[in-house]
Amino acid sequence: MNNSMDEKEKNLRSTITRNLGDIVEGILTKNPKFANIPIHQEAAQSFSHYCKYEEKLKNDIKSRFIKAQIASGRFFCEKSLFGHQGKPFAQRYPEHMKAREDFWNWIKSQEDYSSQIGHARTAPIKKAIVNKCVKQTIKTRHPEFKVDNKAFGSIGYYRNIGFKNKIFLVVDTGSWRTTLSFMFGIDYPKFSMDVAEFFADHQSHYGDGYQSIEQVENAINKALDLVDALMPFYLEAIECAFTDNGLQV
C-alpha cells in the first residue's frame, strides 16, 4: 500500500473493496441479479466445478466451500485495492483452506484425472500475432475504447466514465504467458483486478497455448462476453463508492 495515500483515497479504496466484494458474494451465492453472468472455467475454475457438481455435493462441503470462496474473493479485492497486507490468506483463514482442500478432494474422487490424455500441440503462434488479434477483436467489439498501453504495462483500452476518470479493460498476453488474462482497471484510484477475482479465483486463462489465430480469437470473444456481463456491476460499484464518499467519478 502506498504510504503517501491520503485519508480520502484510503476511504474510497475501502468502499470500492467492499462494493466489489459484495458482487463476488452475490455471484457465488447465485443471487438472481447475477444470473446472466457466464461461468467460464477459464476464469472460474473452482466455481465452475462447484456448479457442475452442486446437486451431488454434501451440504456440509457446499456451505463450507462457498464461505471459503466468499472470504477468498473479498481477500482478492482487498489485495487489488491495497496490495499485500498482513498475513497471506492461508495463514489468516486456515479453516477456509481446509474447506477448499475437502472440496477438491471430493472433486478428484469424481473425475479420473489419470485417464485424461493431453492433446497434441503445435508450436504456438507468435506473441506479436496474438497481440494484433487482441487489438483487432476488441476494436470490433468495443470501438468506444481507445488504446493506452502504458497505464498498466499490458494491452490497455480505456473509455471516459466521468469528468476526468477513465475505465480500463486490460489484456495481459505476457512475455512468458501462454494464456490471456483479462482485467478491469480505473485511472483513479489506480488499480486493476482480474475478471477471475469475481469468482474468487486469482487469474483468468483464456486461449490456452495460443495454438491458432482462430482459437485465440474465439477465446477473446468468449472472455469479452464475460467482460460485457460484468462491466455494469463493476461500474456501479465504482460509481456508488465515489458517491458514498462525496466525490465525483
Coordinates of C-alpha atoms in Angstrom, one line a residue, residues 19-200:
N19 CA -18.6 -3.0 -3.1
L20 CA -16.6 -5.4 -5.3
G21 CA -16.7 -8.0 -2.5
D22 CA -20.5 -7.7 -2.5
I23 CA -20.5 -8.6 -6.2
V24 CA -18.3 -11.6 -5.6
E25 CA -20.6 -12.8 -2.8
G26 CA -23.7 -12.2 -5.0
I27 CA -22.2 -14.3 -7.8
L28 CA -21.0 -17.1 -5.6
T29 CA -24.4 -17.3 -3.7
K30 CA -26.2 -17.3 -7.1
N31 CA -28.2 -14.1 -6.4
P32 CA -30.7 -13.8 -9.3
K33 CA -29.3 -10.3 -10.0
F34 CA -26.2 -12.0 -11.5
A35 CA -27.9 -14.9 -13.3
N36 CA -26.8 -13.7 -16.7
I37 CA -23.1 -13.8 -15.9
P38 CA -21.4 -16.7 -17.8
I39 CA -19.4 -19.2 -15.8
H40 CA -16.2 -20.0 -17.7
Q41 CA -13.7 -22.5 -16.4
E42 CA -11.0 -20.1 -17.7
A43 CA -12.0 -17.5 -15.2
A44 CA -13.8 -19.6 -12.5
Q45 CA -12.1 -22.9 -12.2
S46 CA -13.3 -23.6 -8.7
F47 CA -16.8 -22.2 -9.0
S48 CA -17.4 -23.9 -12.4
H49 CA -16.6 -27.3 -10.7
Y50 CA -18.9 -26.3 -7.9
C51 CA -21.8 -25.5 -10.3
K52 CA -21.1 -28.8 -12.2
Y53 CA -21.4 -31.0 -9.1
E54 CA -23.6 -28.8 -6.9
E55 CA -26.5 -31.2 -6.7
K56 CA -24.2 -34.1 -5.7
L57 CA -22.2 -32.3 -3.1
K58 CA -22.9 -32.9 0.5
N59 CA -24.4 -29.8 2.2
D60 CA -21.5 -29.5 4.7
I61 CA -18.9 -29.4 1.9
K62 CA -21.1 -27.0 -0.1
S63 CA -21.7 -24.5 2.7
R64 CA -18.0 -24.5 3.9
F65 CA -16.7 -24.2 0.3
I66 CA -18.9 -21.2 -0.6
K67 CA -18.0 -19.5 2.7
A68 CA -14.3 -20.1 1.9
Q69 CA -14.7 -18.7 -1.6
I70 CA -16.5 -15.6 -0.4
A71 CA -13.7 -14.9 2.1
S72 CA -11.2 -15.5 -0.7
G73 CA -12.9 -13.3 -3.1
R74 CA -13.1 -10.4 -0.6
F75 CA -9.4 -11.0 0.2
F76 CA -8.5 -10.7 -3.5
C77 CA -10.5 -7.5 -3.8
E78 CA -8.7 -6.0 -0.8
K79 CA -5.4 -7.1 -2.2
S80 CA -6.2 -5.4 -5.6
L81 CA -7.0 -2.1 -3.9
F82 CA -4.4 -2.1 -1.1
G83 CA -1.7 -4.6 -2.1
H84 CA -0.1 -7.2 0.2
Q85 CA -1.0 -6.5 3.8
G86 CA -0.6 -8.7 6.9
K87 CA -0.8 -12.5 6.7
P88 CA -1.5 -14.3 3.5
F89 CA -4.9 -15.9 3.0
A90 CA -3.8 -19.4 4.0
Q91 CA -2.5 -18.2 7.4
R92 CA -5.4 -15.8 8.0
Y93 CA -8.1 -18.4 7.2
P94 CA -6.8 -21.9 7.8
E95 CA -10.4 -23.2 8.2
H96 CA -11.2 -21.9 4.7
M97 CA -8.1 -23.6 3.3
K98 CA -9.3 -26.9 4.9
A99 CA -12.7 -26.4 3.3
R100 CA -11.1 -25.9 -0.1
E101 CA -9.0 -29.0 0.4
D102 CA -12.0 -31.1 1.3
F103 CA -13.9 -29.7 -1.8
W104 CA -11.1 -30.5 -4.2
N105 CA -10.5 -34.0 -2.8
W106 CA -14.2 -34.7 -3.4
I107 CA -14.0 -33.3 -6.9
K108 CA -11.0 -35.5 -7.7
S109 CA -12.9 -38.5 -6.4
Q110 CA -15.5 -37.8 -9.2
E111 CA -13.1 -37.2 -12.0
D112 CA -10.5 -39.6 -13.3
Y113 CA -7.5 -37.3 -13.9
S114 CA -5.2 -40.2 -14.5
S115 CA -7.0 -41.2 -17.7
Q116 CA -7.0 -37.7 -19.2
I117 CA -4.6 -37.5 -22.1
G118 CA -3.2 -34.2 -23.2
H119 CA -3.9 -33.1 -26.7
A120 CA -1.0 -32.9 -29.2
R121 CA 0.2 -29.4 -29.5
T122 CA 1.7 -27.5 -32.3
A123 CA 4.1 -24.6 -31.9
P124 CA 2.2 -21.6 -30.6
I125 CA 1.6 -18.6 -32.8
K126 CA 3.9 -15.7 -32.3
K127 CA 3.1 -13.2 -29.5
A128 CA 3.0 -10.3 -31.9
I129 CA 0.2 -12.1 -33.8
V130 CA -1.6 -12.7 -30.6
N131 CA -1.4 -9.0 -29.6
K132 CA -2.7 -8.0 -33.1
C133 CA -5.6 -10.3 -32.7
V134 CA -6.4 -9.0 -29.3
K135 CA -6.4 -5.4 -30.6
Q136 CA -8.5 -6.1 -33.7
T137 CA -11.1 -8.1 -31.8
I138 CA -11.6 -5.6 -29.0
K139 CA -11.7 -2.8 -31.6
T140 CA -14.5 -4.7 -33.4
R141 CA -16.4 -5.4 -30.2
H142 CA -15.8 -2.1 -28.4
P143 CA -15.0 0.7 -30.8
E144 CA -15.6 3.2 -28.0
F145 CA -12.4 2.1 -26.2
K146 CA -9.1 3.8 -27.0
V147 CA -5.7 2.2 -26.8
D148 CA -3.4 3.0 -23.9
N149 CA -0.5 0.5 -23.5
K150 CA 1.3 2.5 -20.7
A151 CA -1.2 2.7 -17.9
F152 CA -0.9 -0.9 -16.7
G153 CA 2.0 -2.3 -18.7
S154 CA -0.2 -4.5 -20.9
I155 CA -2.5 -4.1 -23.8
G156 CA -4.9 -1.5 -22.3
Y157 CA -8.0 0.2 -23.5
Y158 CA -10.0 2.9 -21.8
R159 CA -13.1 5.0 -22.1
N160 CA -14.1 8.0 -20.1
I161 CA -16.8 7.4 -17.4
G162 CA -16.8 10.9 -15.8
F163 CA -15.3 14.3 -15.8
K164 CA -11.7 13.1 -15.5
N165 CA -11.7 9.4 -14.8
K166 CA -11.1 6.5 -17.1
I167 CA -12.2 2.9 -17.0
F168 CA -9.8 0.4 -18.4
L169 CA -10.0 -3.0 -20.0
V170 CA -6.6 -4.6 -19.8
V171 CA -5.4 -7.8 -21.6
D172 CA -2.2 -9.4 -20.4
T173 CA -0.6 -11.6 -23.1
G174 CA 2.7 -11.6 -21.0
S175 CA 6.2 -12.3 -22.1
W176 CA 6.1 -15.9 -20.8
R177 CA 2.4 -16.4 -20.6
T178 CA 0.6 -18.9 -22.8
T179 CA -2.9 -17.7 -21.9
L180 CA -4.7 -14.4 -21.9
S181 CA -5.6 -12.7 -18.7
F182 CA -8.4 -10.1 -18.7
M183 CA -8.6 -7.3 -16.1
F184 CA -10.7 -4.2 -15.2
G185 CA -8.9 -1.1 -14.2
I186 CA -9.5 2.5 -13.4
D187 CA -7.4 5.7 -13.5
Y188 CA -8.2 6.9 -10.0
P189 CA -7.8 5.4 -7.6
K190 CA -5.5 3.5 -9.8
F191 CA -5.9 -0.3 -9.5
S192 CA -6.7 -3.3 -11.7
M193 CA -8.4 -6.6 -10.9
D194 CA -8.7 -9.8 -12.9
V195 CA -12.1 -10.9 -14.0
A196 CA -11.4 -14.2 -12.2
E197 CA -11.5 -12.4 -8.9
F198 CA -15.2 -12.0 -9.3
F199 CA -15.3 -15.8 -8.9
A200 CA -12.7 -15.9 -6.1

